[in-house]
PDB file of C-alpha atoms and ligand atoms in Angstrom:
ATOM      1  CA  MET A  15      44.322 153.854  95.270  1.00 84.00           C
ATOM      2  CA  PRO A  16      42.829 151.687  98.288  1.00 95.00           C
ATOM      3  CA  THR A  17      39.216 150.326  98.697  1.00 98.00           C
ATOM      4  CA  ALA A  18      37.063 151.594 101.008  1.00 98.00           C
ATOM      5  CA  TYR A  19      35.425 149.385 103.893  1.00 98.00           C
ATOM      6  CA  ILE A  20      32.401 151.133 104.847  1.00 98.00           C
ATOM      7  CA  THR A  21      30.444 149.618 108.274  1.00 98.00           C
ATOM      8  CA  HIS A  22      28.542 151.358 111.193  1.00 98.00           C
ATOM      9  CA  PRO A  23      28.133 150.425 114.617  1.00 98.00           C
ATOM     10  CA  SER A  24      24.357 150.356 114.679  1.00 98.00           C
ATOM     11  CA  CYS A  25      24.656 147.773 111.654  1.00 98.00           C
ATOM     12  CA  ALA A  26      25.113 145.027 115.080  1.00 98.00           C
ATOM     13  CA  ARG A  27      22.762 146.456 116.939  1.00 98.00           C
ATOM     14  CA  HIS A  28      19.593 145.357 114.346  1.00 98.00           C
ATOM     15  CA  GLN A  29      18.562 141.883 115.444  1.00 98.00           C
ATOM     16  CA  MET A  30      15.803 139.919 114.499  1.00 98.00           C
ATOM     17  CA  GLY A  31      15.660 137.208 117.089  1.00 95.00           C
ATOM     18  CA  SER A  32      18.006 135.015 118.753  1.00 95.00           C
ATOM     19  CA  TRP A  33      17.340 132.259 116.293  1.00 96.00           C
ATOM     20  CA  HIS A  34      17.479 134.625 112.860  1.00 98.00           C
ATOM     21  CA  PRO A  35      20.208 133.653 110.244  1.00 98.00           C
ATOM     22  CA  GLU A  36      20.528 137.220 109.461  1.00 98.00           C
ATOM     23  CA  CYS A  37      22.176 137.865 112.802  1.00 98.00           C
ATOM     24  CA  PRO A  38      24.891 140.585 114.018  1.00 98.00           C
ATOM     25  CA  GLU A  39      27.411 137.890 113.976  1.00 98.00           C
ATOM     26  CA  ARG A  40      27.453 137.890 110.141  1.00 98.00           C
ATOM     27  CA  LEU A  41      29.282 141.499 110.638  1.00 98.00           C
ATOM     28  CA  SER A  42      31.862 140.229 113.290  1.00 98.00           C
ATOM     29  CA  ALA A  43      32.554 137.029 110.833  1.00 98.00           C
ATOM     30  CA  ILE A  44      33.582 139.273 108.496  1.00 98.00           C
ATOM     31  CA  ASP A  45      35.649 141.611 110.496  1.00 98.00           C
ATOM     32  CA  ASP A  46      37.109 138.689 112.093  1.00 98.00           C
ATOM     33  CA  GLN A  47      38.330 137.014 108.827  1.00 98.00           C
ATOM     34  CA  LEU A  48      39.930 140.360 107.350  1.00 98.00           C
ATOM     35  CA  HIS A  49      42.139 140.833 110.562  1.00 98.00           C
ATOM     36  CA  THR A  50      43.253 137.167 110.262  1.00 97.00           C
ATOM     37  CA  ALA A  51      43.897 137.717 106.781  1.00 96.00           C
ATOM     38  CA  ARG A  52      45.795 140.804 107.458  1.00 96.00           C
ATOM     39  CA  LEU A  53      43.762 142.736 104.854  1.00 97.00           C
ATOM     40  CA  PHE A  54      41.925 145.085 107.871  1.00 96.00           C
ATOM     41  CA  ASP A  55      44.644 147.624 107.881  1.00 96.00           C
ATOM     42  CA  PHE A  56      45.376 147.982 104.073  1.00 97.00           C
ATOM     43  CA  LEU A  57      41.489 149.179 103.588  1.00 98.00           C
ATOM     44  CA  SER A  58      40.399 152.695 103.846  1.00 98.00           C
ATOM     45  CA  HIS A  59      38.180 152.622 106.503  1.00 98.00           C
ATOM     46  CA  HIS A  60      34.496 155.137 106.622  1.00 98.00           C
ATOM     47  CA  ASP A  61      31.907 154.982 108.878  1.00 98.00           C
ATOM     48  CA  ALA A  62      28.758 154.757 106.903  1.00 98.00           C
ATOM     49  CA  PRO A  63      26.685 158.194 107.434  1.00 98.00           C
ATOM     50  CA  ALA A  64      22.611 157.742 107.732  1.00 98.00           C
ATOM     51  CA  VAL A  65      20.628 157.872 103.871  1.00 99.00           C
ATOM     52  CA  GLU A  66      18.686 161.065 103.701  1.00 98.00           C
ATOM     53  CA  ARG A  67      15.183 160.813 102.811  1.00 98.00           C
ATOM     54  CA  SER A  68      15.498 162.630  99.375  1.00 98.00           C
ATOM     55  CA  GLN A  69      18.191 159.809  98.707  1.00 98.00           C
ATOM     56  CA  LEU A  70      15.551 156.888  99.832  1.00 98.00           C
ATOM     57  CA  LEU A  71      12.991 158.321  97.847  1.00 99.00           C
ATOM     58  CA  ARG A  72      14.315 157.801  94.327  1.00 98.00           C
ATOM     59  CA  VAL A  73      13.561 154.016  95.015  1.00 98.00           C
ATOM     60  CA  HIS A  74      10.877 153.759  97.501  1.00 98.00           C
ATOM     61  CA  ASP A  75       7.710 155.290  97.750  1.00 98.00           C
ATOM     62  CA  ALA A  76       7.260 158.105 100.586  1.00 98.00           C
ATOM     63  CA  ALA A  77       4.295 155.614 102.133  1.00 98.00           C
ATOM     64  CA  TYR A  78       6.728 152.810 101.907  1.00 98.00           C
ATOM     65  CA  ILE A  79       9.583 154.844 104.407  1.00 98.00           C
ATOM     66  CA  ASP A  80       6.807 156.546 106.427  1.00 98.00           C
ATOM     67  CA  ALA A  81       5.372 153.239 106.960  1.00 98.00           C
ATOM     68  CA  VAL A  82       8.561 151.759 108.147  1.00 98.00           C
ATOM     69  CA  GLU A  83       9.523 154.641 110.528  1.00 98.00           C
ATOM     70  CA  ALA A  84       6.062 154.359 111.931  1.00 98.00           C
ATOM     71  CA  ALA A  85       6.749 150.607 112.766  1.00 98.00           C
ATOM     72  CA  SER A  86       9.764 151.403 114.456  1.00 98.00           C
ATOM     73  CA  PRO A  87       9.510 149.726 118.146  1.00 98.00           C
ATOM     74  CA  ARG A  88      10.748 150.874 121.508  1.00 97.00           C
ATOM     75  CA  GLU A  89      11.020 147.567 122.478  1.00 97.00           C
ATOM     76  CA  GLY A  90      10.539 144.079 121.450  1.00 97.00           C
ATOM     77  CA  PHE A  91       9.936 143.121 117.945  1.00 98.00           C
ATOM     78  CA  ARG A  92       8.005 144.718 115.194  1.00 98.00           C
ATOM     79  CA  ALA A  93       7.082 142.452 112.241  1.00 97.00           C
ATOM     80  CA  LEU A  94       7.090 143.770 108.363  1.00 97.00           C
ATOM     81  CA  ASP A  95       7.071 140.422 106.714  1.00 95.00           C
ATOM     82  CA  PRO A  96       7.181 136.886 107.596  1.00 95.00           C
ATOM     83  CA  ASP A  97      10.844 136.825 107.678  1.00 96.00           C
ATOM     84  CA  THR A  98      11.608 140.362 108.421  1.00 98.00           C
ATOM     85  CA  SER A  99      11.404 142.494 111.596  1.00 98.00           C
ATOM     86  CA  MET A 100      12.595 145.878 113.666  1.00 98.00           C
ATOM     87  CA  ASN A 101      14.076 146.045 116.958  1.00 98.00           C
ATOM     88  CA  PRO A 102      14.365 149.411 118.625  1.00 98.00           C
ATOM     89  CA  PHE A 103      17.600 149.451 116.672  1.00 98.00           C
ATOM     90  CA  SER A 104      16.668 148.478 113.254  1.00 98.00           C
ATOM     91  CA  LEU A 105      15.487 151.638 111.742  1.00 98.00           C
ATOM     92  CA  ASP A 106      19.077 153.355 112.430  1.00 98.00           C
ATOM     93  CA  ALA A 107      20.499 149.899 111.220  1.00 98.00           C
ATOM     94  CA  ALA A 108      18.692 150.226 107.763  1.00 98.00           C
ATOM     95  CA  ARG A 109      19.438 154.325 107.570  1.00 98.00           C
ATOM     96  CA  HIS A 110      22.832 153.497 107.947  1.00 98.00           C
ATOM     97  CA  ALA A 111      23.031 150.362 105.511  1.00 98.00           C
ATOM     98  CA  ALA A 112      21.718 152.638 103.033  1.00 99.00           C
ATOM     99  CA  GLY A 113      23.596 155.274 103.345  1.00 99.00           C
ATOM    100  CA  GLY A 114      26.913 153.545 103.724  1.00 99.00           C
ATOM    101  CA  ALA A 115      25.941 152.669 100.199  1.00 99.00           C
ATOM    102  CA  VAL A 116      25.527 155.924  99.373  1.00 99.00           C
ATOM    103  CA  ARG A 117      29.163 157.202 100.626  1.00 98.00           C
ATOM    104  CA  ALA A 118      30.500 154.323  98.600  1.00 99.00           C
ATOM    105  CA  VAL A 119      29.403 155.710  95.231  1.00 99.00           C
ATOM    106  CA  ASP A 120      30.472 159.267  96.593  1.00 98.00           C
ATOM    107  CA  LEU A 121      34.113 157.982  97.410  1.00 98.00           C
ATOM    108  CA  VAL A 122      34.465 156.065  94.565  1.00 98.00           C
ATOM    109  CA  MET A 123      33.301 158.757  92.062  1.00 98.00           C
ATOM    110  CA  ARG A 124      35.535 161.747  93.925  1.00 98.00           C
ATOM    111  CA  GLY A 125      38.347 159.103  93.126  1.00 98.00           C
ATOM    112  CA  GLU A 126      39.224 158.671  96.834  1.00 98.00           C
ATOM    113  CA  VAL A 127      39.118 155.163  96.648  1.00 98.00           C
ATOM    114  CA  ARG A 128      39.231 152.415  93.622  1.00 97.00           C
ATOM    115  CA  ASN A 129      36.076 150.895  95.078  1.00 98.00           C
ATOM    116  CA  ALA A 130      34.226 150.332  97.712  1.00 99.00           C
ATOM    117  CA  PHE A 131      32.397 147.592 100.017  1.00 98.00           C
ATOM    118  CA  VAL A 132      29.836 147.995 102.121  1.00 99.00           C
ATOM    119  CA  SER A 133      29.770 146.013 105.127  1.00 98.00           C
ATOM    120  CA  CYS A 134      26.341 146.540 106.299  1.00 98.00           C
ATOM    121  CA  ARG A 135      23.321 145.300 107.651  1.00 98.00           C
ATOM    122  CA  PRO A 136      19.837 144.925 107.276  1.00 98.00           C
ATOM    123  CA  PRO A 137      20.570 143.677 103.573  1.00 98.00           C
ATOM    124  CA  GLY A 138      18.377 145.240 100.964  1.00 98.00           C
ATOM    125  CA  HIS A 139      17.972 143.316  97.590  1.00 99.00           C
ATOM    126  CA  HIS A 140      14.215 142.254  98.045  1.00 98.00           C
ATOM    127  CA  ALA A 141      13.032 145.326  99.165  1.00 98.00           C
ATOM    128  CA  THR A 142      10.369 146.592  96.493  1.00 98.00           C
ATOM    129  CA  ARG A 143       9.795 150.117  96.081  1.00 98.00           C
ATOM    130  CA  ASN A 144       6.980 149.800  98.678  1.00 98.00           C
ATOM    131  CA  GLN A 145       7.706 146.629 100.746  1.00 98.00           C
ATOM    132  CA  ALA A 146      10.196 145.316 103.046  1.00 98.00           C
ATOM    133  CA  MET A 147      10.796 141.409 102.759  1.00 98.00           C
ATOM    134  CA  GLY A 148      13.103 138.641 102.876  1.00 98.00           C
ATOM    135  CA  PHE A 149      15.260 140.437 105.728  1.00 98.00           C
ATOM    136  CA  CYS A 150      15.705 143.266 103.613  1.00 98.00           C
ATOM    137  CA  ILE A 151      14.246 146.875 104.376  1.00 98.00           C
ATOM    138  CA  PHE A 152      15.922 149.161 102.338  1.00 98.00           C
ATOM    139  CA  ASN A 153      17.464 148.368  99.284  1.00 99.00           C
ATOM    140  CA  ASN A 154      20.983 149.487  99.644  1.00 99.00           C
ATOM    141  CA  VAL A 155      22.370 148.806  96.033  1.00 99.00           C
ATOM    142  CA  ALA A 156      19.332 150.208  94.616  1.00 99.00           C
ATOM    143  CA  VAL A 157      19.762 153.791  96.611  1.00 99.00           C
ATOM    144  CA  ALA A 158      23.553 153.788  95.955  1.00 99.00           C
ATOM    145  CA  ALA A 159      22.547 152.666  91.769  1.00 99.00           C
ATOM    146  CA  ALA A 160      20.231 155.784  91.643  1.00 99.00           C
ATOM    147  CA  HIS A 161      22.266 158.216  93.437  1.00 99.00           C
ATOM    148  CA  ALA A 162      25.058 157.425  91.020  1.00 98.00           C
ATOM    149  CA  LEU A 163      22.703 158.306  88.382  1.00 98.00           C
ATOM    150  CA  ALA A 164      21.085 161.322  90.325  1.00 98.00           C
ATOM    151  CA  ALA A 165      23.675 162.772  91.720  1.00 98.00           C
ATOM    152  CA  HIS A 166      26.620 161.743  89.921  1.00 98.00           C
ATOM    153  CA  GLY A 167      24.815 162.620  86.250  1.00 98.00           C
ATOM    154  CA  LEU A 168      25.788 158.274  85.259  1.00 98.00           C
ATOM    155  CA  GLU A 169      24.328 157.349  82.581  1.00 98.00           C
ATOM    156  CA  ARG A 170      24.395 153.498  82.626  1.00 98.00           C
ATOM    157  CA  VAL A 171      25.229 151.673  85.564  1.00 99.00           C
ATOM    158  CA  ALA A 172      24.857 147.882  86.041  1.00 99.00           C
ATOM    159  CA  ILE A 173      24.270 145.708  89.410  1.00 99.00           C
ATOM    160  CA  VAL A 174      25.659 142.172  89.416  1.00 99.00           C
ATOM    161  CA  ASP A 175      23.886 140.204  91.769  1.00 99.00           C
ATOM    162  CA  PHE A 176      25.394 136.839  92.649  1.00 99.00           C
ATOM    163  CA  ASP A 177      23.419 136.483  96.174  1.00 98.00           C
ATOM    164  CA  VAL A 178      21.862 132.659  95.659  1.00 98.00           C
ATOM    165  CA  HIS A 179      18.517 134.531  95.485  1.00 98.00           C
ATOM    166  CA  HIS A 180      16.834 136.394  92.861  1.00 98.00           C
ATOM    167  CA  GLY A 181      17.316 139.864  93.170  1.00 98.00           C
ATOM    168  CA  ASN A 182      13.285 140.800  93.015  1.00 98.00           C
ATOM    169  CA  GLY A 183      13.784 144.049  94.976  1.00 98.00           C
ATOM    170  CA  THR A 184      16.050 145.686  92.724  1.00 98.00           C
ATOM    171  CA  GLU A 185      14.306 144.070  89.822  1.00 98.00           C
ATOM    172  CA  ASP A 186      11.076 145.477  91.056  1.00 98.00           C
ATOM    173  CA  ILE A 187      12.912 149.235  91.611  1.00 98.00           C
ATOM    174  CA  PHE A 188      14.472 149.272  87.926  1.00 98.00           C
ATOM    175  CA  SER A 189      12.214 147.153  85.638  1.00 98.00           C
ATOM    176  CA  GLU A 190      11.526 150.800  83.950  1.00 98.00           C
ATOM    177  CA  GLU A 191      14.583 152.279  84.322  1.00 98.00           C
ATOM    178  CA  PRO A 192      17.105 151.285  81.196  1.00 98.00           C
ATOM    179  CA  ARG A 193      19.797 153.437  82.392  1.00 98.00           C
ATOM    180  CA  VAL A 194      19.939 150.570  85.002  1.00 98.00           C
ATOM    181  CA  MET A 195      20.972 147.090  84.052  1.00 99.00           C
ATOM    182  CA  LEU A 196      20.495 144.149  86.289  1.00 98.00           C
ATOM    183  CA  CYS A 197      22.334 140.776  86.172  1.00 98.00           C
ATOM    184  CA  SER A 198      20.817 138.034  88.954  1.00 98.00           C
ATOM    185  CA  THR A 199      21.900 134.607  88.912  1.00 98.00           C
ATOM    186  CA  PHE A 200      19.840 132.467  90.979  1.00 98.00           C
ATOM    187  CA  GLN A 201      18.735 129.260  92.388  1.00 98.00           C
ATOM    188  CA  HIS A 202      15.838 128.044  90.727  1.00 98.00           C
ATOM    189  CA  PRO A 203      12.688 127.159  91.754  1.00 98.00           C
ATOM    190  CA  PHE A 204      13.466 128.907  95.073  1.00 98.00           C
ATOM    191  CA  TYR A 205      12.707 131.699  97.304  1.00 98.00           C
ATOM    192  CA  PRO A 206      11.405 134.239  96.246  1.00 98.00           C
ATOM    193  CA  HIS A 207      10.152 132.164  93.030  1.00 97.00           C
ATOM    194  CA  SER A 208      10.379 135.552  90.814  1.00 98.00           C
ATOM    195  CA  GLY A 209      13.020 136.169  87.921  1.00 98.00           C
ATOM    196  CA  ALA A 210      12.811 133.208  85.636  1.00 97.00           C
ATOM    197  CA  ASP A 211      10.240 134.551  83.476  1.00 97.00           C
ATOM    198  CA  THR A 212      11.049 137.940  83.153  1.00 97.00           C
ATOM    199  CA  VAL A 213      11.666 139.557  79.629  1.00 97.00           C
ATOM    200  CA  ASN A 214      13.221 143.090  79.505  1.00 98.00           C
ATOM    201  CA  PRO A 215      15.830 144.143  77.617  1.00 97.00           C
ATOM    202  CA  HIS A 216      17.627 145.370  80.620  1.00 98.00           C
ATOM    203  CA  ILE A 217      17.344 142.587  83.203  1.00 98.00           C
ATOM    204  CA  VAL A 218      19.697 139.972  82.701  1.00 98.00           C
ATOM    205  CA  ASN A 219      18.207 136.749  84.826  1.00 98.00           C
ATOM    206  CA  VAL A 220      19.981 133.846  85.087  1.00 98.00           C
ATOM    207  CA  PRO A 221      18.153 131.268  87.028  1.00 98.00           C
ATOM    208  CA  LEU A 222      20.344 128.165  88.120  1.00 98.00           C
ATOM    209  CA  PRO A 223      19.164 124.633  89.447  1.00 98.00           C
ATOM    210  CA  ALA A 224      19.582 123.533  92.952  1.00 98.00           C
ATOM    211  CA  GLY A 225      23.590 121.572  92.854  1.00 98.00           C
ATOM    212  CA  THR A 226      24.762 124.066  90.787  1.00 98.00           C
ATOM    213  CA  THR A 227      28.661 124.184  91.375  1.00 98.00           C
ATOM    214  CA  GLY A 228      31.762 126.335  90.132  1.00 98.00           C
ATOM    215  CA  GLY A 229      32.343 125.065  86.786  1.00 98.00           C
ATOM    216  CA  PRO A 230      28.712 125.656  85.460  1.00 98.00           C
ATOM    217  CA  TYR A 231      28.054 128.814  86.977  1.00 99.00           C
ATOM    218  CA  ARG A 232      30.831 130.305  85.667  1.00 98.00           C
ATOM    219  CA  GLU A 233      29.785 128.978  82.564  1.00 98.00           C
ATOM    220  CA  ALA A 234      26.381 130.591  83.210  1.00 98.00           C
ATOM    221  CA  PHE A 235      27.849 133.254  83.711  1.00 99.00           C
ATOM    222  CA  SER A 236      30.322 133.945  80.767  1.00 98.00           C
ATOM    223  CA  ALA A 237      27.496 133.160  78.468  1.00 98.00           C
ATOM    224  CA  ARG A 238      24.999 135.080  79.875  1.00 98.00           C
ATOM    225  CA  ILE A 239      26.125 137.711  81.853  1.00 98.00           C
ATOM    226  CA  LEU A 240      29.519 139.054  80.445  1.00 98.00           C
ATOM    227  CA  PRO A 241      28.464 139.777  76.767  1.00 98.00           C
ATOM    228  CA  ARG A 242      25.531 141.780  78.495  1.00 98.00           C
ATOM    229  CA  LEU A 243      27.595 143.730  81.049  1.00 98.00           C
ATOM    230  CA  GLU A 244      30.092 144.576  77.655  1.00 98.00           C
ATOM    231  CA  ALA A 245      27.935 145.635  75.609  1.00 98.00           C
ATOM    232  CA  PHE A 246      25.745 147.909  77.864  1.00 98.00           C
ATOM    233  CA  ALA A 247      29.370 149.551  78.674  1.00 98.00           C
ATOM    234  CA  PRO A 248      28.237 150.706  82.260  1.00 98.00           C
ATOM    235  CA  GLN A 249      30.068 153.621  83.971  1.00 98.00           C
ATOM    236  CA  MET A 250      29.861 152.369  86.791  1.00 98.00           C
ATOM    237  CA  LEU A 251      29.453 148.589  88.491  1.00 99.00           C
ATOM    238  CA  PHE A 252      27.856 147.134  91.365  1.00 99.00           C
ATOM    239  CA  PHE A 253      27.806 144.048  93.557  1.00 99.00           C
ATOM    240  CA  SER A 254      24.560 142.926  95.389  1.00 99.00           C
ATOM    241  CA  ALA A 255      27.255 140.653  96.933  1.00 99.00           C
ATOM    242  CA  GLY A 256      25.441 137.688  98.602  1.00 98.00           C
ATOM    243  CA  PHE A 257      27.865 134.196  99.686  1.00 99.00           C
ATOM    244  CA  ASP A 258      24.811 132.189 101.007  1.00 98.00           C
ATOM    245  CA  GLY A 259      25.591 130.397  97.769  1.00 98.00           C
ATOM    246  CA  HIS A 260      28.364 128.777  99.125  1.00 98.00           C
ATOM    247  CA  ARG A 261      28.715 125.646  99.478  1.00 98.00           C
ATOM    248  CA  GLU A 262      28.888 125.501 103.349  1.00 98.00           C
ATOM    249  CA  ASP A 263      26.536 127.388 103.331  1.00 98.00           C
ATOM    250  CA  ASP A 264      22.525 125.979 104.463  1.00 98.00           C
ATOM    251  CA  MET A 265      20.598 128.078 103.323  1.00 97.00           C
ATOM    252  CA  ALA A 266      20.183 126.965  99.613  1.00 98.00           C
ATOM    253  CA  GLN A 267      22.057 124.627  97.669  1.00 98.00           C
ATOM    254  CA  PHE A 268      24.450 126.150  95.425  1.00 98.00           C
ATOM    255  CA  GLY A 269      28.320 124.617  95.503  1.00 98.00           C
ATOM    256  CA  LEU A 270      30.431 128.159  95.154  1.00 98.00           C
ATOM    257  CA  VAL A 271      33.058 128.337  97.038  1.00 98.00           C
ATOM    258  CA  GLU A 272      36.047 131.033  97.544  1.00 98.00           C
ATOM    259  CA  ALA A 273      37.631 130.427  94.309  1.00 98.00           C
ATOM    260  CA  ASP A 274      34.305 131.231  92.394  1.00 99.00           C
ATOM    261  CA  TYR A 275      33.803 134.385  94.304  1.00 98.00           C
ATOM    262  CA  ILE A 276      37.189 135.819  93.106  1.00 98.00           C
ATOM    263  CA  TRP A 277      36.384 134.608  89.970  1.00 98.00           C
ATOM    264  CA  ILE A 278      33.373 136.782  89.818  1.00 99.00           C
ATOM    265  CA  THR A 279      34.697 139.458  91.126  1.00 98.00           C
ATOM    266  CA  GLU A 280      37.856 139.206  88.575  1.00 98.00           C
ATOM    267  CA  ARG A 281      35.228 139.107  85.491  1.00 98.00           C
ATOM    268  CA  VAL A 282      33.420 141.912  87.043  1.00 98.00           C
ATOM    269  CA  MET A 283      36.535 144.014  87.727  1.00 98.00           C
ATOM    270  CA  ASP A 284      37.778 143.325  83.903  1.00 98.00           C
ATOM    271  CA  VAL A 285      34.313 145.007  82.757  1.00 98.00           C
ATOM    272  CA  ALA A 286      34.775 147.937  85.035  1.00 98.00           C
ATOM    273  CA  ALA A 287      38.227 148.319  83.772  1.00 98.00           C
ATOM    274  CA  ARG A 288      37.411 148.549  80.314  1.00 98.00           C
ATOM    275  CA  HIS A 289      34.326 150.969  80.602  1.00 98.00           C
ATOM    276  CA  ALA A 290      33.893 152.274  83.854  1.00 98.00           C
ATOM    277  CA  GLY A 291      37.372 153.571  85.023  1.00 98.00           C
ATOM    278  CA  GLY A 292      37.415 150.338  87.490  1.00 98.00           C
ATOM    279  CA  ARG A 293      34.709 151.877  89.963  1.00 98.00           C
ATOM    280  CA  ILE A 294      33.123 149.173  91.951  1.00 98.00           C
ATOM    281  CA  VAL A 295      30.503 149.530  94.953  1.00 99.00           C
ATOM    282  CA  SER A 296      29.830 146.046  96.039  1.00 99.00           C
ATOM    283  CA  VAL A 297      26.907 145.740  98.861  1.00 99.00           C
ATOM    284  CA  LEU A 298      26.561 142.894 101.644  1.00 99.00           C
ATOM    285  CA  GLU A 299      23.636 140.889 100.760  1.00 99.00           C
ATOM    286  CA  GLY A 300      22.959 137.322 102.496  1.00 98.00           C
ATOM    287  CA  GLY A 301      25.594 134.589 103.575  1.00 98.00           C
ATOM    288  CA  TYR A 302      24.595 132.890 106.457  1.00 98.00           C
ATOM    289  CA  ALA A 303      27.454 130.179 107.251  1.00 98.00           C
ATOM    290  CA  LEU A 304      29.511 132.241 109.416  1.00 98.00           C
ATOM    291  CA  SER A 305      32.903 131.430 108.512  1.00 98.00           C
ATOM    292  CA  ALA A 306      31.981 130.394 105.018  1.00 98.00           C
ATOM    293  CA  LEU A 307      31.092 134.017 104.740  1.00 98.00           C
ATOM    294  CA  GLY A 308      33.985 135.409 106.295  1.00 98.00           C
ATOM    295  CA  ARG A 309      35.996 134.027 104.413  1.00 98.00           C
ATOM    296  CA  SER A 310      34.317 135.108 100.972  1.00 98.00           C
ATOM    297  CA  VAL A 311      34.069 138.267 102.166  1.00 98.00           C
ATOM    298  CA  ALA A 312      38.046 138.510 102.730  1.00 98.00           C
ATOM    299  CA  ALA A 313      38.387 136.933  99.264  1.00 98.00           C
ATOM    300  CA  HIS A 314      36.340 139.022  97.885  1.00 98.00           C
ATOM    301  CA  ILE A 315      37.820 142.183  99.165  1.00 98.00           C
ATOM    302  CA  ARG A 316      41.007 140.725  98.164  1.00 98.00           C
ATOM    303  CA  THR A 317      40.382 140.454  94.971  1.00 98.00           C
ATOM    304  CA  LEU A 318      38.863 144.085  94.465  1.00 98.00           C
ATOM    305  CA  ALA A 319      41.971 145.461  96.459  1.00 98.00           C
ATOM    306  CA  ASP A 320      44.452 144.050  94.520  1.00 97.00           C
ATOM    307  CA  LEU A 321      46.274 142.766  97.520  1.00 94.00           C
TER     308      LEU A 321
HETATM  309 ZN1   ZN B  17      20.324 135.753  99.679  1.00 59.25          ZN
END
């Protein structure tokens, strides 16, 4: 069975200013690398549909969704938080990014593909139940996880967030939902300055210092995340796939490389094979050094696709 690759043209029209690192070129850098690595033709390509309001309401307050819709500008930019703004295409992009994650769950659950990568933006893991932040508008991976529970009847799903920033929005949304385990590795102390003190039986936060390279990262992941995932026995696994911990990425100070992203992918695929029939949905989060992002996503997808 193939790996699905899900995207939508609207995701390249969302822009927050020509200076902004969360830029449309991120998606073309990924696309270019998939062609260069000769992976593109081996993937099952799907358009991301717009999310339904009922799907967003599982993880966001109605008043927040209304506020985002009302903020959508006819021209220029409208700020949602100091780092996050909307242009006239952003609402459409955010709806397709969340809808793409939902489509990924449906494709995997129906057995049409083995796993899926959602190559959409804006990213999602900083978006809380009622607040946009950190380049994120709707929490795409949370929408997807909630869809797996509500629409497909799963009882346990796990999200592995390897973005260099803490997945604070995902933690906020699922802090009282024991059917969802969140495992987040992140640079600490660092933006968004959360997660290090969390005490919650189904939230596994692993703060790591600036300068963390692949060796110590893998040790921490093996010691603190893999046993918890194994014990939880999730029926589906999700990646909040952020590549801003790459050593070429100036957004943060981790020293990860492509081989580390392959290693993480393989370890989680092992868990998925044992407990989840191999079901994995990977959702793009950060990653701002364009070449490193493209290469890292290509390595991640090559691993998912077993190519
Ligand atoms: Zn990040």
